Amino acid sequence: MILEKLSLINYKNIRVANLELSPKINCLIGQNGVGKTNVLDAIYFLSFCHSASNPVDSQVITHDEGFLMIEGEYQDNLCISCGMKRGTKKHFKRNKKEYKRLSEHIGLIPLVMVSPSDTLLIEGGSEDRRRLMDVVISQYDRSYMEAMNRYNKALQQRNTMLKQEEEPDVEVLSLWEEQMAIEGERIFACRDAFVKALAPVFQRYYETISGHREQVEMTYISHCQRGPLLEVIQRDRQKDRIMGYSLHGVHRDDLVFSLGGHPLKREGSQGQHKTFVIALKLAQFEFLKRTNNATTPLLLLDDIFDKLDADRVEQIVKLVASDEFGQIFITDTNREHLDQILSRTSHDYRIFHVEDGNIHV
């Protein structure tokens, strides 16, 4: 997938921008806080119908402005646009035809973004790691999103009944539990297959970046591994009733990361954490490239070199400058890092300078 042109009006601190992009490497240079990341976030928005950093759509509209517009022109005459007025819902269009459901769009433009906030995958709660699985799987399996929606609806209904002061209707409660179990086991099967396929690719990338000095592992943990999910859910129904919410199900799944056989969260340095995240995201890229109808995802690299030693920077530079990747967007405050990448590639590239929301070549 290639993004040829990007137009922005009132997106965060960028009031107006019209960018003609390189099909290979696009570098955005500038100090922290000037708007480099906002460009990447707008590209992310066009793939996922929401910001990578802010779940409230209205908050990505420029302060004191009443609307925003994002438009991307991709190869093969594909145009994706989003318009939104403050206080109203967003309108997402494909070649000027509005989507009835935003879920119809997910997966059309596969994308992988690496950003400083990805350290939450290691340091944050299990919901961050589940989100990683959901974001990837939903890009190549639309039925997965539908199963997630049905599961979440059943979970919400069960939790509402558990919170009731009066004893809930057992027959109705059982119906929601059965729905959770059916959809939950579908979700588990997708996640389990995904992790098994991703793990060796991830390990290969980590070993390359770290110079084969360290070994890492990624393990998937789910209540579905304890037996039929319906039995697992119903086994502690009374305990759930006391707590007022569901203690078991795929909404509690997790990924366990380890370094040298020890929990990464406690053992790793900042550089090792960042290496882990970058390797994980590059593996995600390769996985999507293989599974999403052979469509090469866009790769967004936001300030990825900070906290890494020179050897690791060198290995990452070699990787992203290779022919394995398609169109890449890179932000950095340090021109030297970008010059290293550009000096290694024979591909086309474009450099954009960003200052206070203004972008120029």
CSV table of C-alpha atoms in Angstrom, one decimal:
chain,number,residue,atom,x,y,z
A,1,MET,CA,0.0,0.0,0.0
A,2,ILE,CA,1.3,3.4,-0.9
A,3,LEU,CA,0.0,6.8,0.3
A,4,GLU,CA,0.7,9.3,-2.4
A,5,LYS,CA,-0.8,12.5,-1.0
A,6,LEU,CA,-2.0,13.6,2.4
A,7,SER,CA,-4.1,16.6,3.1
A,8,LEU,CA,-4.9,17.9,6.6
A,9,ILE,CA,-7.1,20.8,7.8
A,10,ASN,CA,-7.3,21.5,11.6
A,11,TYR,CA,-5.8,18.2,12.7
A,12,LYS,CA,-4.3,18.8,16.2
A,13,ASN,CA,-1.7,21.6,15.8
A,14,ILE,CA,-1.6,21.3,12.0
A,15,ARG,CA,-4.1,23.9,10.5
A,16,VAL,CA,-3.3,23.2,6.8
A,17,ALA,CA,-1.0,20.7,5.1
A,18,ASN,CA,-0.8,19.3,1.6
A,19,LEU,CA,2.0,16.7,1.3
A,20,GLU,CA,3.2,14.9,-1.8
A,21,LEU,CA,4.9,11.8,-0.5
A,22,SER,CA,7.7,9.5,-1.5
A,23,PRO,CA,6.6,5.9,-2.3
A,24,LYS,CA,9.5,4.6,-0.1
A,25,ILE,CA,10.9,6.8,2.7
A,26,ASN,CA,9.4,9.9,4.2
A,27,CYS,CA,11.3,11.7,7.0
A,28,LEU,CA,9.8,14.3,9.3
A,29,ILE,CA,12.4,16.4,11.2
A,30,GLY,CA,11.8,18.9,13.9
A,31,GLN,CA,12.0,19.5,17.7
A,32,ASN,CA,9.7,17.8,20.1
A,33,GLY,CA,6.1,19.0,20.2
A,34,VAL,CA,6.1,20.7,16.8
A,35,GLY,CA,3.7,18.3,15.1
A,36,LYS,CA,5.8,15.5,13.6
A,37,THR,CA,3.8,12.8,15.4
A,38,ASN,CA,0.5,14.4,14.5
A,39,VAL,CA,1.3,13.7,10.8
A,40,LEU,CA,1.8,10.0,11.6
A,41,ASP,CA,-1.4,10.1,13.8
A,42,ALA,CA,-3.4,11.4,10.9
A,43,ILE,CA,-2.1,8.6,8.6
A,44,TYR,CA,-3.0,6.1,11.4
A,45,PHE,CA,-6.5,7.7,11.6
A,46,LEU,CA,-7.1,7.0,7.9
A,47,SER,CA,-6.4,3.3,8.5
A,48,PHE,CA,-8.2,2.7,11.8
A,49,CYS,CA,-10.9,5.5,11.9
A,50,HIS,CA,-9.5,6.9,15.1
A,51,SER,CA,-6.4,8.5,16.6
A,52,ALA,CA,-3.6,6.3,17.9
A,53,SER,CA,-3.2,8.5,21.0
A,54,ASN,CA,-6.7,10.0,21.8
A,55,PRO,CA,-9.9,8.0,21.9
A,56,VAL,CA,-12.1,11.2,21.9
A,57,ASP,CA,-12.5,12.2,18.3
A,58,SER,CA,-13.4,15.8,19.0
A,59,GLN,CA,-10.1,16.4,20.8
A,60,VAL,CA,-8.1,15.9,17.7
A,61,ILE,CA,-9.7,19.0,16.1
A,62,THR,CA,-7.4,22.1,16.4
A,63,HIS,CA,-8.2,24.3,19.4
A,64,ASP,CA,-10.7,27.1,18.6
A,65,GLU,CA,-11.7,25.5,15.3
A,66,GLY,CA,-15.0,23.9,14.5
A,67,PHE,CA,-14.1,21.1,12.1
A,68,LEU,CA,-11.4,18.9,10.7
A,69,MET,CA,-10.7,17.2,7.4
A,70,ILE,CA,-8.2,14.4,6.6
A,71,GLU,CA,-7.8,13.0,3.1
A,72,GLY,CA,-5.4,10.4,1.8
A,73,GLU,CA,-4.9,9.6,-1.9
A,74,TYR,CA,-3.4,6.1,-2.2
A,75,GLN,CA,-2.2,4.1,-5.2
A,76,ASP,CA,-4.7,2.5,-7.6
A,77,ASN,CA,-7.0,5.6,-7.3
A,78,LEU,CA,-8.1,4.9,-3.8
A,79,CYS,CA,-9.2,8.0,-1.8
A,80,ILE,CA,-10.0,7.9,1.9
A,81,SER,CA,-11.4,10.9,3.7
A,82,CYS,CA,-12.7,11.8,7.1
A,83,GLY,CA,-14.6,15.0,7.9
A,84,MET,CA,-16.0,16.0,11.3
A,85,LYS,CA,-17.6,19.0,12.9
A,86,ARG,CA,-17.2,19.6,16.6
A,87,GLY,CA,-20.1,18.0,18.4
A,88,THR,CA,-21.2,15.7,15.6
A,89,LYS,CA,-20.1,12.3,14.4
A,90,LYS,CA,-17.3,11.8,11.9
A,91,HIS,CA,-18.0,10.9,8.3
A,92,PHE,CA,-15.6,8.4,6.7
A,93,LYS,CA,-15.7,8.0,3.0
A,94,ARG,CA,-14.0,5.7,0.4
A,95,ASN,CA,-13.9,7.3,-3.0
A,96,LYS,CA,-16.5,9.8,-1.8
A,97,LYS,CA,-18.9,7.1,-0.8
A,98,GLU,CA,-19.6,7.1,3.0
A,99,TYR,CA,-19.3,3.9,5.0
A,100,LYS,CA,-22.4,2.5,6.6
A,101,ARG,CA,-20.2,0.9,9.3
A,102,LEU,CA,-16.6,1.9,10.1
A,103,SER,CA,-15.8,-1.8,10.6
A,104,GLU,CA,-16.1,-2.2,6.9
A,105,HIS,CA,-13.0,-0.1,6.5
A,106,ILE,CA,-10.6,-1.8,8.9
A,107,GLY,CA,-8.0,-3.9,7.1
A,108,LEU,CA,-8.2,-2.1,3.8
A,109,ILE,CA,-5.1,-0.1,4.5
A,110,PRO,CA,-2.9,-2.3,6.8
A,111,LEU,CA,-0.5,-0.2,9.0
A,112,VAL,CA,2.0,-0.7,11.8
A,113,MET,CA,3.1,2.1,14.0
A,114,VAL,CA,6.0,2.1,16.5
A,115,SER,CA,5.9,5.0,19.0
A,116,PRO,CA,7.3,5.8,22.5
A,117,SER,CA,3.9,4.9,24.1
A,118,ASP,CA,4.4,1.3,23.0
A,119,THR,CA,6.4,0.7,26.2
A,120,LEU,CA,3.0,0.3,27.8
A,121,LEU,CA,3.0,-3.1,26.1
A,122,ILE,CA,5.6,-4.0,28.7
A,123,GLU,CA,4.9,-1.7,31.6
A,124,GLY,CA,1.1,-1.3,31.3
A,125,GLY,CA,-1.8,-3.6,32.1
A,126,SER,CA,-3.1,-6.6,30.2
A,127,GLU,CA,-5.6,-4.5,28.2
A,128,ASP,CA,-2.6,-3.0,26.3
A,129,ARG,CA,-1.4,-6.4,25.3
A,130,ARG,CA,-4.8,-7.6,24.3
A,131,ARG,CA,-5.2,-4.4,22.2
A,132,LEU,CA,-2.0,-5.4,20.3
A,133,MET,CA,-3.5,-8.7,19.4
A,134,ASP,CA,-6.9,-7.2,18.5
A,135,VAL,CA,-5.4,-4.5,16.3
A,136,VAL,CA,-3.4,-7.0,14.2
A,137,ILE,CA,-6.0,-9.7,13.9
A,138,SER,CA,-8.8,-7.4,13.0
A,139,GLN,CA,-6.7,-6.1,10.0
A,140,TYR,CA,-6.8,-9.5,8.3
A,141,ASP,CA,-9.9,-11.2,9.8
A,142,ARG,CA,-13.1,-9.2,9.7
A,143,SER,CA,-15.0,-12.0,11.5
A,144,TYR,CA,-12.8,-11.5,14.5
A,145,MET,CA,-14.1,-8.0,15.1
A,146,GLU,CA,-17.6,-9.2,14.8
A,147,ALA,CA,-16.9,-11.9,17.3
A,148,MET,CA,-15.3,-9.3,19.6
A,149,ASN,CA,-18.4,-7.1,19.4
A,150,ARG,CA,-20.7,-9.9,20.2
A,151,TYR,CA,-18.5,-11.1,23.1
A,152,ASN,CA,-18.3,-7.6,24.6
A,153,LYS,CA,-22.1,-7.1,24.3
A,154,ALA,CA,-22.7,-10.4,26.2
A,155,LEU,CA,-20.0,-9.5,28.8
A,156,GLN,CA,-21.6,-6.1,29.4
A,157,GLN,CA,-25.1,-7.7,29.8
A,158,ARG,CA,-23.8,-10.3,32.2
A,159,ASN,CA,-22.0,-7.7,34.3
A,160,THR,CA,-25.1,-5.6,34.4
A,161,MET,CA,-27.0,-8.6,35.8
A,162,LEU,CA,-24.3,-9.4,38.3
A,163,LYS,CA,-24.5,-5.9,39.7
A,164,GLN,CA,-28.3,-6.1,40.4
A,165,GLU,CA,-29.4,-6.0,44.0
A,166,GLU,CA,-32.0,-8.7,43.4
A,167,GLU,CA,-31.0,-12.2,42.4
A,168,PRO,CA,-30.6,-12.3,38.6
A,169,ASP,CA,-32.7,-14.6,36.3
A,170,VAL,CA,-30.6,-17.7,36.0
A,171,GLU,CA,-31.9,-18.6,32.5
A,172,VAL,CA,-31.2,-15.2,31.1
A,173,LEU,CA,-27.8,-15.1,32.8
A,174,SER,CA,-27.0,-18.5,31.3
A,175,LEU,CA,-27.9,-17.2,27.8
A,176,TRP,CA,-25.3,-14.4,28.1
A,177,GLU,CA,-22.7,-16.8,29.5
A,178,GLU,CA,-23.3,-19.2,26.5
A,179,GLN,CA,-22.8,-16.3,24.1
A,180,MET,CA,-19.6,-15.3,25.9
A,181,ALA,CA,-18.3,-18.9,25.7
A,182,ILE,CA,-19.1,-19.3,22.0
A,183,GLU,CA,-17.5,-16.0,20.9
A,184,GLY,CA,-14.7,-16.3,23.5
A,185,GLU,CA,-13.5,-19.6,22.1
A,186,ARG,CA,-13.5,-18.2,18.6
A,187,ILE,CA,-11.5,-15.2,19.8
A,188,PHE,CA,-9.1,-17.5,21.7
A,189,ALA,CA,-8.5,-19.7,18.6
A,190,CYS,CA,-7.6,-16.6,16.6
A,191,ARG,CA,-5.3,-15.2,19.2
A,192,ASP,CA,-3.6,-18.5,19.9
A,193,ALA,CA,-2.9,-19.0,16.2
A,194,PHE,CA,-1.7,-15.5,15.9
A,195,VAL,CA,0.8,-15.7,18.8
A,196,LYS,CA,2.1,-19.1,17.6
A,197,ALA,CA,2.8,-17.7,14.2
A,198,LEU,CA,4.2,-14.3,15.4
A,199,ALA,CA,6.5,-15.6,18.2
A,200,PRO,CA,9.3,-17.1,16.0
A,201,VAL,CA,9.3,-14.0,13.7
A,202,PHE,CA,9.5,-11.7,16.7
A,203,GLN,CA,12.4,-13.7,18.2
A,204,ARG,CA,14.3,-13.5,14.9
A,205,TYR,CA,14.0,-9.7,14.8
A,206,TYR,CA,15.0,-9.3,18.4
A,207,GLU,CA,18.1,-11.4,18.0
A,208,THR,CA,19.1,-9.4,14.9
A,209,ILE,CA,18.7,-6.0,16.6
A,210,SER,CA,20.4,-7.2,19.9
A,211,GLY,CA,23.3,-8.8,18.0
A,212,HIS,CA,22.2,-12.3,19.3
A,213,ARG,CA,23.2,-11.3,22.8
A,214,GLU,CA,19.8,-11.9,24.4
A,215,GLN,CA,16.9,-14.4,24.3
A,216,VAL,CA,13.3,-13.4,24.6
A,217,GLU,CA,10.0,-15.2,24.8
A,218,MET,CA,6.3,-14.4,24.4
A,219,THR,CA,3.6,-16.6,26.0
A,220,TYR,CA,-0.1,-16.3,25.6
A,221,ILE,CA,-2.3,-16.9,28.7
A,222,SER,CA,-6.0,-17.4,28.6
A,223,HIS,CA,-8.8,-18.9,30.7
A,224,CYS,CA,-9.7,-21.0,27.6
A,225,GLN,CA,-6.6,-23.1,28.4
A,226,ARG,CA,-8.3,-24.3,31.6
A,227,GLY,CA,-11.1,-26.2,29.8
A,228,PRO,CA,-14.4,-25.4,28.1
A,229,LEU,CA,-14.9,-21.7,28.6
A,230,LEU,CA,-18.6,-22.0,29.6
A,231,GLU,CA,-17.6,-24.2,32.5
A,232,VAL,CA,-14.8,-21.8,33.5
A,233,ILE,CA,-17.2,-18.8,33.5
A,234,GLN,CA,-20.0,-20.6,35.4
A,235,ARG,CA,-17.7,-22.2,37.9
A,236,ASP,CA,-17.2,-19.0,39.8
A,237,ARG,CA,-20.6,-17.4,39.2
A,238,GLN,CA,-21.2,-16.7,42.9
A,239,LYS,CA,-17.8,-15.1,43.3
A,240,ASP,CA,-18.6,-12.9,40.2
A,241,ARG,CA,-21.9,-12.0,41.8
A,242,ILE,CA,-20.1,-10.8,45.0
A,243,MET,CA,-17.5,-8.8,42.9
A,244,GLY,CA,-20.1,-7.4,40.5
A,245,TYR,CA,-18.3,-8.3,37.3
A,246,SER,CA,-17.0,-11.3,35.3
A,247,LEU,CA,-13.6,-12.6,36.5
A,248,HIS,CA,-13.2,-15.1,33.8
A,249,GLY,CA,-13.2,-14.9,30.0
A,250,VAL,CA,-11.0,-13.7,27.1
A,251,HIS,CA,-11.4,-10.2,28.3
A,252,ARG,CA,-8.7,-11.2,30.9
A,253,ASP,CA,-6.3,-12.8,28.4
A,254,ASP,CA,-2.7,-11.6,28.5
A,255,LEU,CA,0.7,-11.9,26.9
A,256,VAL,CA,3.7,-12.7,29.1
A,257,PHE,CA,7.0,-11.3,28.0
A,258,SER,CA,10.3,-12.6,29.3
A,259,LEU,CA,14.0,-11.9,28.8
A,260,GLY,CA,16.5,-14.7,29.5
A,261,GLY,CA,13.8,-16.6,31.3
A,262,HIS,CA,12.8,-13.7,33.6
A,263,PRO,CA,9.9,-11.3,33.4
A,264,LEU,CA,10.9,-8.5,31.1
A,265,LYS,CA,9.0,-5.9,33.1
A,266,ARG,CA,11.4,-6.4,36.1
A,267,GLU,CA,14.6,-7.4,34.3
A,268,GLY,CA,15.0,-5.3,31.2
A,269,SER,CA,16.8,-2.0,30.7
A,270,GLN,CA,15.1,0.9,28.8
A,271,GLY,CA,17.1,-0.1,25.7
A,272,GLN,CA,16.0,-3.7,26.0
A,273,HIS,CA,12.4,-2.7,26.5
A,274,LYS,CA,12.6,-0.5,23.4
A,275,THR,CA,14.3,-3.3,21.4
A,276,PHE,CA,11.6,-5.7,22.5
A,277,VAL,CA,8.8,-3.3,21.3
A,278,ILE,CA,10.5,-2.6,18.0
A,279,ALA,CA,11.1,-6.3,17.3
A,280,LEU,CA,7.5,-7.0,18.2
A,281,LYS,CA,6.2,-4.3,15.8
A,282,LEU,CA,8.5,-5.4,12.9
A,283,ALA,CA,7.3,-8.9,13.4
A,284,GLN,CA,3.7,-7.6,13.3
A,285,PHE,CA,4.6,-5.9,10.0
A,286,GLU,CA,5.9,-9.1,8.5
A,287,PHE,CA,2.9,-11.1,9.7
A,288,LEU,CA,0.4,-8.6,8.2
A,289,LYS,CA,2.4,-8.6,4.9
A,290,ARG,CA,2.0,-12.3,4.7
A,291,THR,CA,-1.6,-12.6,5.7
A,292,ASN,CA,-3.4,-9.4,4.4
A,293,ASN,CA,-3.8,-10.4,0.7
A,294,ALA,CA,-0.1,-9.8,0.2
A,295,THR,CA,-0.7,-6.1,0.8
A,296,THR,CA,2.5,-4.5,2.3
A,297,PRO,CA,1.5,-2.4,5.3
A,298,LEU,CA,2.5,1.2,5.8
A,299,LEU,CA,5.2,1.4,8.5
A,300,LEU,CA,5.2,4.4,10.9
A,301,LEU,CA,8.3,4.9,13.1
A,302,ASP,CA,8.0,7.6,15.6
A,303,ASP,CA,11.1,8.6,17.5
A,304,ILE,CA,12.4,5.0,17.7
A,305,PHE,CA,16.1,5.6,18.2
A,306,ASP,CA,16.0,7.2,21.6
A,307,LYS,CA,17.5,5.1,24.5
A,308,LEU,CA,19.2,2.7,22.1
A,309,ASP,CA,22.9,2.1,21.9
A,310,ALA,CA,24.8,2.6,18.6
A,311,ASP,CA,24.9,-1.1,17.7
A,312,ARG,CA,21.1,-1.4,18.0
A,313,VAL,CA,20.6,1.7,16.0
A,314,GLU,CA,22.9,0.3,13.3
A,315,GLN,CA,20.9,-2.9,13.1
A,316,ILE,CA,17.5,-1.1,12.9
A,317,VAL,CA,18.9,1.2,10.2
A,318,LYS,CA,19.9,-1.9,8.1
A,319,LEU,CA,16.5,-3.5,8.5
A,320,VAL,CA,14.3,-0.5,7.6
A,321,ALA,CA,16.6,0.5,4.7
A,322,SER,CA,16.2,-3.0,3.1
A,323,ASP,CA,13.8,-4.0,0.4
A,324,GLU,CA,11.7,-6.0,2.9
A,325,PHE,CA,9.6,-2.9,3.8
A,326,GLY,CA,7.3,-0.8,1.7
A,327,GLN,CA,6.5,2.9,2.3
A,328,ILE,CA,8.0,4.2,5.6
A,329,PHE,CA,7.4,7.3,7.6
A,330,ILE,CA,10.0,8.2,10.2
A,331,THR,CA,10.1,11.1,12.7
A,332,ASP,CA,13.2,12.2,14.6
A,333,THR,CA,14.8,15.2,16.2
A,334,ASN,CA,18.3,14.0,15.1
A,335,ARG,CA,19.2,14.4,11.5
A,336,GLU,CA,22.1,12.0,11.8
A,337,HIS,CA,19.9,9.0,12.4
A,338,LEU,CA,17.9,9.8,9.3
A,339,ASP,CA,21.1,10.4,7.2
A,340,GLN,CA,22.3,6.9,8.2
A,341,ILE,CA,19.2,5.4,6.8
A,342,LEU,CA,19.2,7.4,3.7
A,343,SER,CA,22.8,6.7,3.0
A,344,ARG,CA,22.1,3.0,3.0
A,345,THR,CA,19.2,3.0,0.6
A,346,SER,CA,19.0,3.5,-3.2
A,347,HIS,CA,15.3,4.1,-2.9
A,348,ASP,CA,13.4,7.4,-3.3
A,349,TYR,CA,13.0,9.5,-0.2
A,350,ARG,CA,11.6,12.9,0.9
A,351,ILE,CA,12.5,15.0,3.9
A,352,PHE,CA,9.9,17.3,5.5
A,353,HIS,CA,10.8,19.9,8.1
A,354,VAL,CA,8.2,20.5,10.8
A,355,GLU,CA,8.0,23.7,12.9
A,356,ASP,CA,5.0,24.7,15.0
A,357,GLY,CA,2.5,22.8,12.9
A,358,ASN,CA,3.9,24.1,9.6
A,359,ILE,CA,5.4,21.5,7.2
A,360,HIS,CA,7.8,22.3,4.3
A,361,VAL,CA,10.2,20.3,2.1
